[in-house]
Short mmCIF file of C-alpha atoms in Angstrom, two decimals:
data_model
loop_
_atom_site.label_atom_id
_atom_site.label_comp_id
_atom_site.label_asym_id
_atom_site.label_seq_id
_atom_site.Cartn_x
_atom_site.Cartn_y
_atom_site.Cartn_z
CA MET H 197 -21.65 29.24 32.14
CA ALA H 198 -19.04 29.13 29.47
CA THR H 199 -20.64 29.54 26.09
CA THR H 200 -17.83 27.84 24.14
CA ASN H 201 -18.81 24.58 22.59
CA TRP H 202 -15.84 22.51 23.61
CA ARG H 203 -16.70 19.74 21.23
CA THR H 204 -16.16 21.93 18.20
CA ILE H 205 -12.70 23.16 19.17
CA ASN H 206 -10.04 21.81 16.88
CA VAL H 207 -7.66 20.56 19.53
CA ASP H 208 -5.06 19.65 16.97
CA LEU H 209 -4.37 23.30 16.26
CA LEU H 210 -3.50 23.89 19.91
CA ASP H 211 -1.03 21.04 20.08
CA PRO H 212 2.43 22.07 18.86
CA GLU H 213 3.24 18.41 18.21
CA SER H 214 0.21 17.97 16.01
CA PRO H 215 0.56 17.11 12.32
CA ALA H 216 -1.85 19.95 11.57
CA ASN H 217 0.94 22.35 12.55
CA PHE H 218 3.51 20.57 10.48
CA ASP H 219 4.61 21.39 6.99
CA ILE H 220 4.33 18.09 5.11
CA SER H 221 6.42 19.36 2.22
CA SER H 222 9.55 19.12 4.36
CA LEU H 223 9.17 15.35 4.22
CA LEU H 224 9.02 15.11 0.48
CA SER H 225 11.77 15.25 -2.03
CA THR H 226 12.47 18.80 -3.11
CA ILE H 227 11.34 19.97 -6.49
CA ALA H 228 13.31 22.56 -8.39
CA SER H 229 11.24 25.62 -9.12
CA VAL H 230 10.58 26.48 -12.73
CA SER H 231 9.85 29.94 -14.02
CA ALA H 232 7.10 30.80 -16.45
CA SER H 233 9.55 31.93 -19.12
CA GLU H 234 11.34 28.57 -19.08
CA VAL H 235 8.01 26.87 -19.64
CA GLN H 236 7.33 29.23 -22.54
CA THR H 237 10.66 28.38 -24.15
CA LEU H 238 9.98 24.70 -23.73
CA SER H 239 6.53 25.15 -25.19
CA SER H 240 7.89 26.77 -28.34
CA GLN H 241 10.52 24.02 -28.69
CA ILE H 242 7.81 21.40 -28.48
CA LYS H 243 5.68 23.19 -31.04
CA GLN H 244 8.68 23.26 -33.32
CA LEU H 245 9.08 19.48 -32.97
CA LEU H 246 5.40 19.12 -33.71
CA ARG H 247 5.66 21.20 -36.89
CA GLY H 248 8.75 19.23 -37.83
CA GLY H 249 6.63 16.07 -37.92
CA ASP H 250 7.90 14.43 -34.76
CA PRO H 251 4.82 14.14 -32.55
CA GLU H 252 6.33 11.35 -30.46
CA GLY H 253 9.40 13.41 -29.67
CA ALA H 254 7.19 16.37 -28.89
CA LEU H 255 5.02 14.34 -26.54
CA ARG H 256 8.04 12.84 -24.79
CA GLY H 257 9.70 16.22 -24.45
CA ALA H 258 6.57 17.72 -23.01
CA LEU H 259 6.02 14.91 -20.52
CA GLU H 260 9.60 14.46 -19.40
CA ASN H 261 9.93 18.13 -18.58
CA ALA H 262 6.71 18.58 -16.64
CA PRO H 263 7.05 21.77 -14.57
CA TYR H 264 6.26 20.36 -11.11
CA GLY H 265 7.93 23.34 -9.51
CA GLY H 266 6.18 25.97 -11.57
CA ASP H 267 3.41 28.28 -10.43
CA ALA H 268 -0.21 27.94 -11.53
CA GLN H 269 0.35 29.96 -14.68
CA ALA H 270 3.37 27.97 -15.79
CA LYS H 271 1.40 24.77 -15.27
CA GLU H 272 -1.47 26.11 -17.34
CA VAL H 273 0.86 26.94 -20.19
CA HIS H 274 2.37 23.50 -20.12
CA LEU H 275 -1.03 21.84 -19.96
CA ALA H 276 -2.00 23.74 -23.10
CA THR H 277 1.17 22.51 -24.79
CA VAL H 278 0.51 18.90 -23.85
CA VAL H 279 -3.11 19.00 -24.93
CA GLU H 280 -2.16 20.59 -28.23
CA THR H 281 0.38 17.81 -28.79
CA LEU H 282 -2.20 15.18 -27.95
CA GLN H 283 -4.73 16.67 -30.33
CA SER H 284 -2.27 16.67 -33.18
CA ILE H 285 -1.67 12.92 -32.93
CA LYS H 286 -3.92 10.68 -35.01
CA GLN H 287 -6.15 8.16 -33.30
CA SER H 288 -4.51 5.24 -35.08
CA GLU H 289 -1.07 6.28 -33.87
CA MET H 290 -1.98 6.50 -30.20
CA SER H 291 -1.61 2.87 -29.12
CA PRO H 292 1.64 2.07 -30.97
CA MET H 293 3.16 5.29 -29.70
CA LEU H 294 2.15 4.56 -26.12
CA SER H 295 3.53 1.03 -26.35
CA ARG H 296 6.82 2.35 -27.67
CA ILE H 297 7.07 4.87 -24.83
CA TYR H 298 6.09 2.24 -22.26
CA GLY H 299 8.80 -0.11 -23.47
CA SER H 300 11.53 2.50 -23.40
CA GLU H 301 13.77 3.55 -20.53
CA GLY H 302 11.74 5.47 -17.92
CA GLY H 303 8.67 4.95 -20.05
CA PRO H 304 6.18 3.95 -17.35
CA GLU H 305 6.93 7.16 -15.43
CA THR H 306 6.44 9.20 -18.58
CA LEU H 307 3.04 7.63 -19.09
CA ASP H 308 2.10 8.39 -15.47
CA VAL H 309 2.81 12.02 -16.25
CA LEU H 310 0.61 11.76 -19.32
CA MET H 311 -2.16 10.39 -17.15
CA LYS H 312 -1.83 13.39 -14.85
CA TYR H 313 -2.26 15.72 -17.79
CA LEU H 314 -5.28 13.81 -19.06
CA TYR H 315 -7.03 14.22 -15.72
CA LYS H 316 -5.98 17.82 -15.42
CA GLY H 317 -7.18 18.48 -18.93
CA MET H 318 -10.50 16.85 -18.20
CA SER H 319 -10.92 18.84 -15.01
CA HIS H 320 -11.03 22.02 -17.04
CA THR H 321 -11.45 21.61 -20.74
CA SER H 322 -11.48 25.33 -21.30
CA GLN H 323 -8.63 27.00 -23.03
CA PRO H 324 -6.50 24.43 -24.81
CA SER H 325 -9.09 23.22 -27.30
CA LEU H 326 -8.78 25.79 -30.04
CA GLY H 327 -5.97 27.94 -28.77
CA ARG H 328 -8.66 30.55 -28.36
CA SER H 329 -7.47 31.64 -24.95
CA SER H 330 -4.06 32.54 -26.26
CA LEU H 331 -5.71 35.01 -28.61
CA THR H 332 -8.09 36.50 -26.07
CA PRO H 333 -6.59 36.11 -22.65
CA GLN H 334 -9.22 35.64 -20.01
CA ALA H 335 -9.24 35.02 -16.30
CA THR H 336 -9.10 31.24 -15.92
CA GLY H 337 -12.15 31.01 -13.71
CA PHE H 338 -14.21 32.92 -16.23
CA SER H 339 -13.14 30.92 -19.26
CA GLN H 340 -13.96 27.70 -17.43
CA ILE H 341 -17.51 28.74 -16.86
CA LEU H 342 -17.81 29.85 -20.45
CA SER H 343 -16.76 26.55 -21.95
CA ARG H 344 -18.84 24.52 -19.54
CA GLY H 345 -21.84 26.51 -20.69
CA GLY H 346 -20.95 26.49 -24.36
CA GLY H 347 -19.56 23.00 -24.39
CA GLU H 348 -18.61 22.82 -28.08
CA GLY H 349 -14.84 23.32 -28.01
CA GLY H 350 -14.55 21.72 -24.59
CA GLY H 351 -16.40 18.66 -25.78
CA GLN H 352 -13.99 18.15 -28.63
CA ALA H 353 -10.96 18.39 -26.36
CA MET H 354 -12.69 16.08 -23.94
CA SER H 355 -13.26 13.39 -26.52
CA VAL H 356 -9.60 13.51 -27.49
CA LEU H 357 -8.58 13.22 -23.86
CA LEU H 358 -11.02 10.38 -23.27
CA SER H 359 -9.75 8.33 -26.18
CA TRP H 360 -6.18 8.89 -24.97
CA HIS H 361 -7.29 7.83 -21.52
CA GLU H 362 -8.78 4.62 -22.87
CA LYS H 363 -5.64 3.72 -24.79
CA LEU H 364 -3.40 4.66 -21.90
CA VAL H 365 -5.24 2.46 -19.38
CA GLU H 366 -4.91 -0.45 -21.80
CA ILE H 367 -1.15 -0.09 -21.70
CA ALA H 368 -0.23 1.40 -18.33
CA GLY H 369 -3.05 -0.24 -16.36
CA ALA H 370 -5.06 0.88 -13.38
CA GLY H 371 -1.82 1.36 -11.46
CA SER H 372 -1.20 4.49 -13.46
CA ILE H 373 -4.49 6.01 -12.29
CA VAL H 374 -3.71 5.12 -8.68
CA ARG H 375 -0.32 6.80 -9.02
CA VAL H 376 -1.93 9.98 -10.30
CA MET H 377 -4.19 10.04 -7.27
CA SER H 378 -1.43 9.39 -4.75
CA ASP H 379 1.32 11.49 -6.30
CA ARG H 380 2.08 14.75 -4.57
CA ARG H 381 3.89 16.16 -7.58
CA THR H 382 1.02 17.79 -9.36
CA VAL H 383 1.05 19.13 -12.87
CA MET X 81 1.19 -26.36 -8.43
CA ALA X 82 -1.37 -27.75 -6.04
CA SER X 83 -4.67 -25.97 -5.93
CA PRO X 84 -5.13 -23.54 -3.06
CA ASP X 85 -6.76 -24.62 0.17
CA VAL X 86 -9.74 -22.29 0.63
CA HIS X 87 -11.48 -21.76 3.96
CA HIS X 88 -14.49 -19.50 3.84
CA LEU X 89 -14.94 -18.71 7.50
CA PHE X 90 -17.72 -16.12 7.44
CA HIS X 91 -19.16 -13.27 5.40
CA HIS X 92 -17.23 -10.55 7.10
CA PRO X 93 -13.90 -8.83 6.56
CA ILE X 94 -10.82 -10.37 8.14
CA THR X 95 -8.45 -7.60 9.13
CA ASP X 96 -5.62 -9.91 10.07
CA HIS X 97 -4.94 -13.59 10.63
CA SER X 98 -2.24 -15.69 12.21
CA PHE X 99 -1.51 -19.40 12.43
CA SER X 100 0.05 -21.11 15.42
CA ALA X 101 3.38 -22.87 14.93
CA ASP X 102 1.76 -26.30 14.53
CA ARG X 103 -0.76 -24.83 12.03
CA GLN X 104 -3.61 -26.35 14.03
CA THR X 105 -4.92 -23.06 15.38
CA LEU X 106 -5.90 -20.06 13.32
CA ALA X 107 -6.59 -16.66 14.87
CA VAL X 108 -8.60 -14.17 12.83
CA ALA X 109 -9.53 -10.63 13.75
CA ARG X 110 -13.21 -10.06 13.20
CA ASP X 111 -14.83 -6.83 14.43
CA ASN X 112 -14.13 -6.35 18.13
CA ASN X 113 -13.11 -9.93 18.78
CA VAL X 114 -10.48 -12.39 17.77
CA GLU X 115 -11.81 -15.79 16.82
CA LEU X 116 -9.73 -18.89 17.29
CA TYR X 117 -10.34 -21.73 14.86
CA SER X 118 -8.89 -25.16 15.23
CA ARG X 119 -8.25 -27.54 12.40
CA SER X 120 -10.41 -30.62 12.25
CA GLY X 121 -9.63 -32.65 9.20
CA ASN X 122 -9.68 -30.31 6.25
CA ASN X 123 -11.78 -27.64 7.89
CA PHE X 124 -11.46 -25.05 10.57
CA THR X 125 -14.08 -24.94 13.30
CA LEU X 126 -14.66 -22.13 15.74
CA GLN X 127 -13.04 -23.03 19.05
CA ASP X 128 -12.86 -19.92 21.14
CA GLU X 129 -13.31 -16.18 21.07
CA LEU X 130 -11.00 -13.63 22.63
CA LYS X 131 -13.27 -10.88 23.89
CA GLY X 132 -11.91 -7.79 25.54
CA HIS X 133 -11.44 -5.06 22.98
CA ASP X 134 -14.32 -2.68 22.56
CA LYS X 135 -13.41 -1.41 19.11
CA THR X 136 -12.29 -3.06 15.88
CA VAL X 137 -9.32 -5.34 16.33
CA THR X 138 -6.72 -4.21 13.82
CA SER X 139 -4.07 -6.87 14.15
CA VAL X 140 -3.33 -10.24 15.73
CA ASP X 141 -0.16 -12.26 16.00
CA ILE X 142 0.59 -15.66 17.55
CA ALA X 143 4.12 -16.16 18.84
CA PRO X 144 5.37 -19.40 17.30
CA SER X 145 7.21 -20.91 20.27
CA THR X 146 5.49 -19.47 23.36
CA GLY X 147 2.01 -19.63 21.85
CA ARG X 148 1.13 -16.23 23.28
CA ILE X 149 -1.31 -14.20 21.23
CA VAL X 150 -1.01 -10.44 21.00
CA THR X 151 -3.88 -8.33 19.71
CA CYS X 152 -4.29 -4.62 19.23
CA SER X 153 -7.30 -2.52 18.46
CA GLN X 154 -8.68 0.87 17.62
CA ASP X 155 -9.60 1.21 21.29
CA ARG X 156 -5.89 2.11 21.82
CA ASN X 157 -5.13 -1.06 23.75
CA ALA X 158 -3.13 -4.17 23.19
CA TYR X 159 -3.56 -7.42 25.07
CA VAL X 160 -1.28 -10.39 25.45
CA TRP X 161 -3.37 -13.56 25.76
CA GLU X 162 -1.96 -16.58 27.54
CA PRO X 163 -3.57 -19.98 27.85
CA SER X 164 -4.68 -20.92 31.35
CA PRO X 165 -6.83 -23.77 32.66
CA SER X 166 -9.88 -21.51 32.62
CA GLY X 167 -9.32 -20.28 29.08
CA TRP X 168 -7.30 -17.51 27.54
CA LYS X 169 -6.19 -14.91 30.06
CA PRO X 170 -5.57 -11.35 28.79
CA THR X 171 -2.90 -9.04 30.13
CA LEU X 172 -3.24 -5.38 29.32
CA VAL X 173 -0.21 -3.72 27.79
CA LEU X 174 0.61 -0.16 28.79
CA LEU X 175 0.85 1.38 25.35
CA ARG X 176 0.46 5.05 26.36
CA ILE X 177 -0.97 6.10 22.99
CA ASN X 178 -3.87 8.42 22.34
CA ARG X 179 -4.87 7.13 18.92
CA ALA X 180 -5.79 3.74 17.52
CA ALA X 181 -3.28 0.93 17.54
CA THR X 182 -2.96 -0.22 13.95
CA PHE X 183 -0.52 -3.10 13.68
CA VAL X 184 1.26 -5.53 15.97
CA ARG X 185 3.96 -8.15 15.43
CA TRP X 186 6.09 -10.29 17.75
CA SER X 187 9.81 -9.98 17.34
CA PRO X 188 11.51 -13.21 16.24
CA SER X 189 12.94 -13.55 19.77
CA GLU X 190 9.36 -13.32 21.12
CA LYS X 191 10.55 -11.18 24.02
CA LYS X 192 9.19 -8.01 22.49
CA PHE X 193 6.52 -6.86 20.15
CA ALA X 194 5.99 -3.67 18.23
CA VAL X 195 2.67 -1.83 18.04
CA GLY X 196 2.18 0.77 15.34
CA SER X 197 -0.34 3.48 16.00
CA GLY X 198 -2.10 6.56 14.74
CA ALA X 199 -0.40 8.59 17.44
CA ARG X 200 2.75 8.75 15.31
CA VAL X 201 4.67 6.43 17.57
CA ILE X 202 5.65 2.80 17.56
CA ALA X 203 5.39 1.23 20.98
CA ILE X 204 8.07 -1.39 21.57
CA CYS X 205 6.65 -3.57 24.32
CA TYR X 206 8.53 -5.93 26.60
CA PHE X 207 7.77 -7.78 29.80
CA GLU X 208 8.91 -6.26 33.05
CA GLU X 209 9.46 -8.99 35.62
CA GLU X 210 9.35 -6.81 38.77
CA ASN X 211 5.96 -5.37 38.03
CA ASP X 212 4.58 -8.37 36.19
CA TRP X 213 3.23 -6.41 33.24
CA TRP X 214 4.06 -5.44 29.69
CA VAL X 215 5.52 -1.96 29.36
CA SER X 216 6.40 0.01 26.27
CA LYS X 217 9.05 2.36 25.00
CA HIS X 218 8.15 4.72 22.19
CA LEU X 219 9.89 5.13 18.88
CA LYS X 220 8.92 8.69 18.04
CA LYS X 221 11.29 10.54 15.80
CA PRO X 222 10.99 11.27 12.95
CA ILE X 223 7.56 9.72 12.37
CA ARG X 224 5.12 12.30 11.05
CA SER X 225 2.02 10.25 10.53
CA THR X 226 0.13 7.04 11.26
CA ILE X 227 2.14 3.84 11.22
CA THR X 228 0.40 1.37 8.92
CA THR X 229 2.75 -1.59 9.15
CA VAL X 230 5.81 -2.91 10.95
CA ALA X 231 8.19 -5.78 10.19
CA TRP X 232 11.01 -7.27 12.24
CA HIS X 233 14.55 -7.91 11.16
CA PRO X 234 15.70 -11.46 11.99
CA ASN X 235 17.98 -10.05 14.74
CA SER X 236 14.95 -8.79 16.73
CA VAL X 237 16.51 -5.37 17.12
CA LEU X 238 15.91 -3.66 13.82
CA LEU X 239 12.35 -2.80 12.95
CA ALA X 240 10.98 -1.56 9.64
CA ALA X 241 7.89 0.59 9.69
CA GLY X 242 5.73 2.02 6.95
CA SER X 243 3.76 5.16 7.47
CA THR X 244 1.14 7.35 5.83
CA ASP X 245 3.76 10.08 5.58
CA ALA X 246 4.97 7.99 2.63
CA HIS X 247 8.21 6.91 4.27
CA ALA X 248 9.45 3.46 5.10
CA ARG X 249 11.93 3.65 7.95
CA VAL X 250 14.26 1.27 9.69
CA PHE X 251 14.69 1.81 13.42
CA SER X 252 16.68 0.22 16.16
CA SER X 253 14.47 -1.03 18.98
CA PHE X 254 17.35 -2.17 21.19
CA ILE X 255 16.25 -2.53 24.79
CA LYS X 256 18.91 -3.06 27.45
CA GLY X 257 18.39 -6.19 29.47
CA VAL X 258 16.03 -7.70 26.93
CA ASP X 259 18.10 -7.88 23.79
CA ALA X 260 21.55 -9.25 23.25
CA ARG X 261 23.84 -6.77 21.56
CA PRO X 262 23.23 -7.23 17.85
CA GLU X 263 26.01 -7.98 15.44
CA SER X 264 26.78 -5.09 13.18
CA SER X 265 25.09 -5.36 9.83
CA VAL X 266 24.63 -3.32 6.69
CA TRP X 267 22.07 -1.26 8.59
CA GLY X 268 24.48 -0.05 11.26
CA GLU X 269 27.07 -0.91 13.89
CA ARG X 270 26.06 0.70 17.15
CA LEU X 271 22.33 0.68 17.56
CA PRO X 272 20.98 2.49 20.64
CA PHE X 273 17.20 2.75 20.92
CA ASN X 274 15.52 4.93 18.29
CA THR X 275 18.50 5.03 15.93
CA VAL X 276 17.14 5.71 12.46
CA CYS X 277 19.04 3.33 10.21
CA GLY X 278 17.28 4.24 7.02
CA GLU X 279 14.53 6.44 5.72
CA PHE X 280 13.13 5.82 2.27
CA LEU X 281 10.62 7.61 0.11
CA ASN X 282 9.55 6.70 -3.38
CA ASN X 283 9.08 9.21 -6.15
CA SER X 284 5.35 9.66 -6.14
CA ALA X 285 5.12 9.51 -2.34
CA GLY X 286 2.19 7.19 -1.89
CA TRP X 287 1.67 5.99 1.63
CA VAL X 288 3.19 2.72 2.65
CA HIS X 289 0.95 -0.33 3.09
CA GLY X 290 3.32 -3.16 3.80
CA CYS X 291 7.00 -3.82 4.35
CA ALA X 292 9.25 -6.81 4.91
CA PHE X 293 12.91 -7.63 5.40
CA SER X 294 14.45 -10.27 3.18
CA PRO X 295 15.31 -13.54 4.98
CA SER X 296 18.92 -12.42 5.49
CA GLY X 297 17.74 -9.04 6.69
CA ASN X 298 20.01 -7.29 4.21
CA ALA X 299 17.27 -5.90 2.01
CA LEU X 300 13.99 -4.19 2.69
CA ALA X 301 10.96 -4.24 0.44
CA TYR X 302 7.92 -2.07 0.86
CA THR X 303 4.75 -1.53 -1.07
CA ALA X 304 2.93 1.77 -1.30
CA HIS X 305 -0.36 3.19 -2.44
CA ASP X 306 1.11 4.33 -5.75
CA SER X 307 0.96 0.68 -6.91
CA SER X 308 4.67 0.34 -6.47
CA ILE X 309 7.07 -2.02 -4.80
CA THR X 310 10.39 -0.60 -3.70
CA VAL X 311 13.34 -2.76 -2.70
CA VAL X 312 16.20 -1.15 -0.82
CA TYR X 313 19.68 -2.66 -0.65
CA PRO X 314 21.68 -0.79 1.97
CA SER X 315 25.46 -0.61 1.67
CA GLY X 316 26.52 0.30 5.16
CA PRO X 317 25.95 2.70 8.03
CA ASP X 318 25.63 6.37 7.09
CA GLU X 319 26.12 5.64 3.43
CA PRO X 320 23.63 5.89 0.63
CA PRO X 321 22.10 2.52 -0.22
CA ASN X 322 23.67 0.34 -2.88
CA ALA X 323 20.49 0.27 -4.85
CA VAL X 324 16.91 1.38 -4.48
CA VAL X 325 14.79 -0.41 -7.02
CA SER X 326 11.29 0.95 -7.46
CA LEU X 327 8.82 -0.88 -9.64
CA GLY X 328 5.60 0.84 -10.62
CA THR X 329 3.07 -1.79 -11.60
CA GLN X 330 0.06 -1.77 -13.88
CA LEU X 331 -2.02 -3.21 -11.06
CA LEU X 332 -3.90 -1.81 -8.12
CA PRO X 333 -1.79 -1.27 -4.99
CA PHE X 334 -0.46 -4.17 -2.95
CA LEU X 335 -1.26 -4.27 0.75
CA SER X 336 1.01 -6.99 2.02
CA LEU X 337 4.15 -8.76 0.91
CA ILE X 338 6.47 -11.58 1.92
CA TRP X 339 9.90 -12.64 0.71
CA ASN X 340 10.56 -16.06 -0.68
CA GLY X 341 14.31 -16.38 -0.66
CA GLU X 342 16.41 -13.33 -1.51
CA SER X 343 15.24 -12.90 -5.05
CA GLU X 344 11.50 -13.44 -4.94
CA ILE X 345 8.67 -11.49 -3.39
CA ILE X 346 5.01 -12.45 -3.18
CA ALA X 347 2.63 -9.53 -2.86
CA ALA X 348 -1.14 -9.17 -2.79
CA GLY X 349 -3.66 -6.41 -2.32
CA TYR X 350 -6.54 -4.67 -3.99
CA ASP X 351 -6.38 -6.86 -7.08
CA CYS X 352 -7.66 -9.81 -5.00
CA GLU X 353 -4.86 -12.09 -6.11
CA ALA X 354 -1.27 -12.68 -5.17
CA TYR X 355 1.56 -11.93 -7.58
CA ARG X 356 5.07 -13.26 -7.77
CA LEU X 357 7.94 -10.84 -8.38
CA ARG X 358 11.53 -11.73 -9.08
CA GLY X 359 14.61 -9.61 -9.20
CA ASN X 360 17.82 -8.42 -7.63
CA GLU X 361 19.74 -5.20 -7.20
CA GLN X 362 19.54 -4.56 -10.93
CA GLY X 363 15.80 -4.59 -11.13
CA TRP X 364 12.55 -6.32 -10.27
CA GLN X 365 9.81 -7.69 -12.51
CA ILE X 366 6.37 -9.12 -11.97
CA VAL X 367 6.51 -12.75 -13.08
CA GLY X 368 2.83 -13.47 -12.85
CA SER X 369 -0.13 -14.30 -10.72
CA MET X 370 -0.06 -17.10 -8.17
CA GLU X 371 -3.43 -18.27 -9.40
CA SER X 372 -3.64 -20.87 -12.11
CA LYS X 373 -6.10 -19.37 -14.56
CA GLY X 374 -8.91 -21.54 -15.75
CA ARG X 375 -8.92 -23.39 -12.50
CA PRO X 376 -11.21 -26.41 -12.61
CA GLY X 377 -14.38 -25.96 -10.65
CA LEU X 378 -14.94 -22.37 -11.58
CA GLY X 379 -16.88 -22.86 -14.78
CA GLU X 380 -18.38 -26.17 -13.82
CA MET X 381 -20.24 -24.73 -10.90
CA ARG X 382 -22.69 -23.12 -13.29
CA ASP X 383 -25.32 -25.16 -14.97
CA GLU X 384 -24.76 -24.46 -18.65
CA SER X 385 -28.08 -25.77 -19.97
CA ALA X 386 -30.16 -23.73 -22.37
CA LEU X 387 -33.00 -23.72 -19.89
CA ASN X 388 -30.73 -22.17 -17.31
CA MET X 389 -29.48 -19.61 -19.80
CA PHE X 390 -32.98 -18.43 -20.64
CA ARG X 391 -33.94 -18.47 -16.99
CA GLN X 392 -30.98 -16.25 -16.18
CA MET X 393 -31.85 -13.90 -19.02
CA ASP X 394 -35.40 -13.72 -17.75
CA LEU X 395 -34.42 -13.14 -14.16
CA LYS X 396 -31.42 -10.93 -14.53
CA GLY X 397 -31.48 -9.70 -18.10
CA LYS X 398 -28.22 -11.45 -18.88
CA SER X 399 -27.14 -15.01 -19.38
CA LYS X 400 -23.81 -14.86 -17.62
CA ASP X 401 -23.40 -14.56 -13.90
CA ASP X 402 -20.70 -11.95 -13.60
CA THR X 403 -20.99 -11.28 -9.90
CA GLN X 404 -18.08 -13.59 -9.17
CA LEU X 405 -14.48 -12.63 -9.66
CA LYS X 406 -12.21 -15.08 -11.41
CA THR X 407 -9.86 -15.02 -8.47
CA VAL X 408 -10.03 -17.23 -5.39
CA HIS X 409 -10.42 -14.26 -3.10
CA GLN X 410 -13.55 -12.34 -3.93
CA ASN X 411 -12.32 -9.10 -2.43
CA THR X 412 -9.18 -7.26 -1.36
CA ILE X 413 -6.47 -9.36 0.25
CA ALA X 414 -5.46 -7.61 3.45
CA THR X 415 -2.72 -9.86 4.78
CA ILE X 416 -0.41 -12.52 3.47
CA ARG X 417 1.86 -14.52 5.74
CA ASN X 418 4.30 -17.36 5.66
CA TYR X 419 2.59 -20.66 6.36
CA ASP X 420 5.31 -23.17 5.74
CA GLU X 421 8.85 -21.94 5.35
CA ALA X 422 12.27 -23.30 6.03
CA GLY X 423 15.52 -21.41 5.71
CA GLY X 424 13.83 -18.42 4.11
CA ILE X 425 12.19 -20.49 1.38
CA VAL X 426 8.42 -20.33 1.51
CA LYS X 427 6.66 -23.55 0.54
CA LYS X 428 3.21 -22.36 1.49
CA PHE X 429 1.74 -19.03 2.42
CA SER X 430 -1.65 -17.97 3.67
CA SER X 431 -3.79 -15.00 2.73
CA SER X 432 -6.88 -13.42 4.24
CA GLY X 433 -9.02 -10.58 3.11
CA VAL X 434 -12.19 -8.58 3.10
CA ASP X 435 -14.21 -11.52 1.74
CA GLY X 436 -13.88 -13.58 4.93
CA ARG X 437 -11.70 -16.24 3.34
CA VAL X 438 -8.40 -17.64 4.53
CA VAL X 439 -6.54 -19.34 1.71
CA ILE X 440 -3.41 -21.46 1.91
CA TRP X 441 -1.33 -21.39 -1.26
CA SER X 442 1.63 -23.44 -2.30
CA THR X 443 4.33 -21.54 -4.13
#
């Protein structure tokens, strides 16, 4: 008779009380929105710190002002800034710097943000590696495929991120990874 | 510190456990049944099984003074079990939920119990004399997701609940005719049913695994999946809390926690061991693990002869047996509970977990 397969109907969508029809963001703390130009300004400030020989200040500045409320483009820009900062820090300086940040006020949270950027950076190792994308702007999807195929520049960025990851887990522990997975404020 | 008292009951996860008031009977939830163990000497032997649920039992609680056992299960039912000459007699509770029941606890007065569920409600159940059955009233608003845990305030009216919508909430579960009017506290003065006395969210919004009121009831601690413990000190009704202290740890998330006095919390979870935390409104710190490292008996179990070493290398390609964790529990600890406490000070607590062990620790 009826040809509808009742078992495949998503009953939750028909129930007005259902969580599927509920906007979860109304439960969470509100995040101020950030415009792309603000992120650009911040990025140039951080680069200035970096040139001025203060990589720790640059890293802190970048992590403490993570643009949770920004759009995808703003987040990309900030990711590039963070990765560039990370790449400019010497391997031998990583652990002492992380310990100093961890011990400071609000430090553990800052390191959680760093962990978020490490994972985000690893999830697409495309543009930040050589600053190539800033010279030849490409659609993000396209550049991702390119670097996965080519691998060279991406691999270098990846090894930097991996060694940061190793050092960071030593100091902030597995809890930091769990927080990245459970946190709804994405970078 | 005395060494922990380990009881390896079976090779199967224990979702929840509860001791009777005299500590002679132990109820553990295993699959669809609840097994009752009685103490004989230093061991626990299987005494009885409570069969009735047809899906996994999620929680079990023995009322200390009446001895009634309440169980709840993924089959959406809860039973109250009472001893009778012919064995334990179950009474079905009318929960009126359409999703699994996840967590159940008796109120300190033992006249009510609270059942958390996946149907975004907490059923507050009480006994109705006229009809001779357990009925429920629902705490609904503003829960947006599955309730994972509940905890009672000492006054048996206030109830804390943790949910997968990342909030820990404090509700009033006042039921006319069952409860005496509660004294006003920091949580509120007038407390009709379903009053929301507090709603707390931590920064990274991980879902809540466990919660507990401090012995005085004037502070609430909860642990969430972002490896954090948050302690809330309320200041008064309709006012922002005095302090909300959130501690992000370096460890894996905690699943369960208990208070030991007003300034100490014991918490355990995915790291397979229990940790002690100390603090106050200014801040909380992890003091250390409850396990004494380098416990005797751990290394000695292995035969350290050269023959054995080469045999192990031949058999397994390595000389060290690293399949055992260094902790007493060999897997996640799901529940910790007070075992021996007086006046809010815990002398002993018990833990159970996925490895089928129930362990009694002295603090």
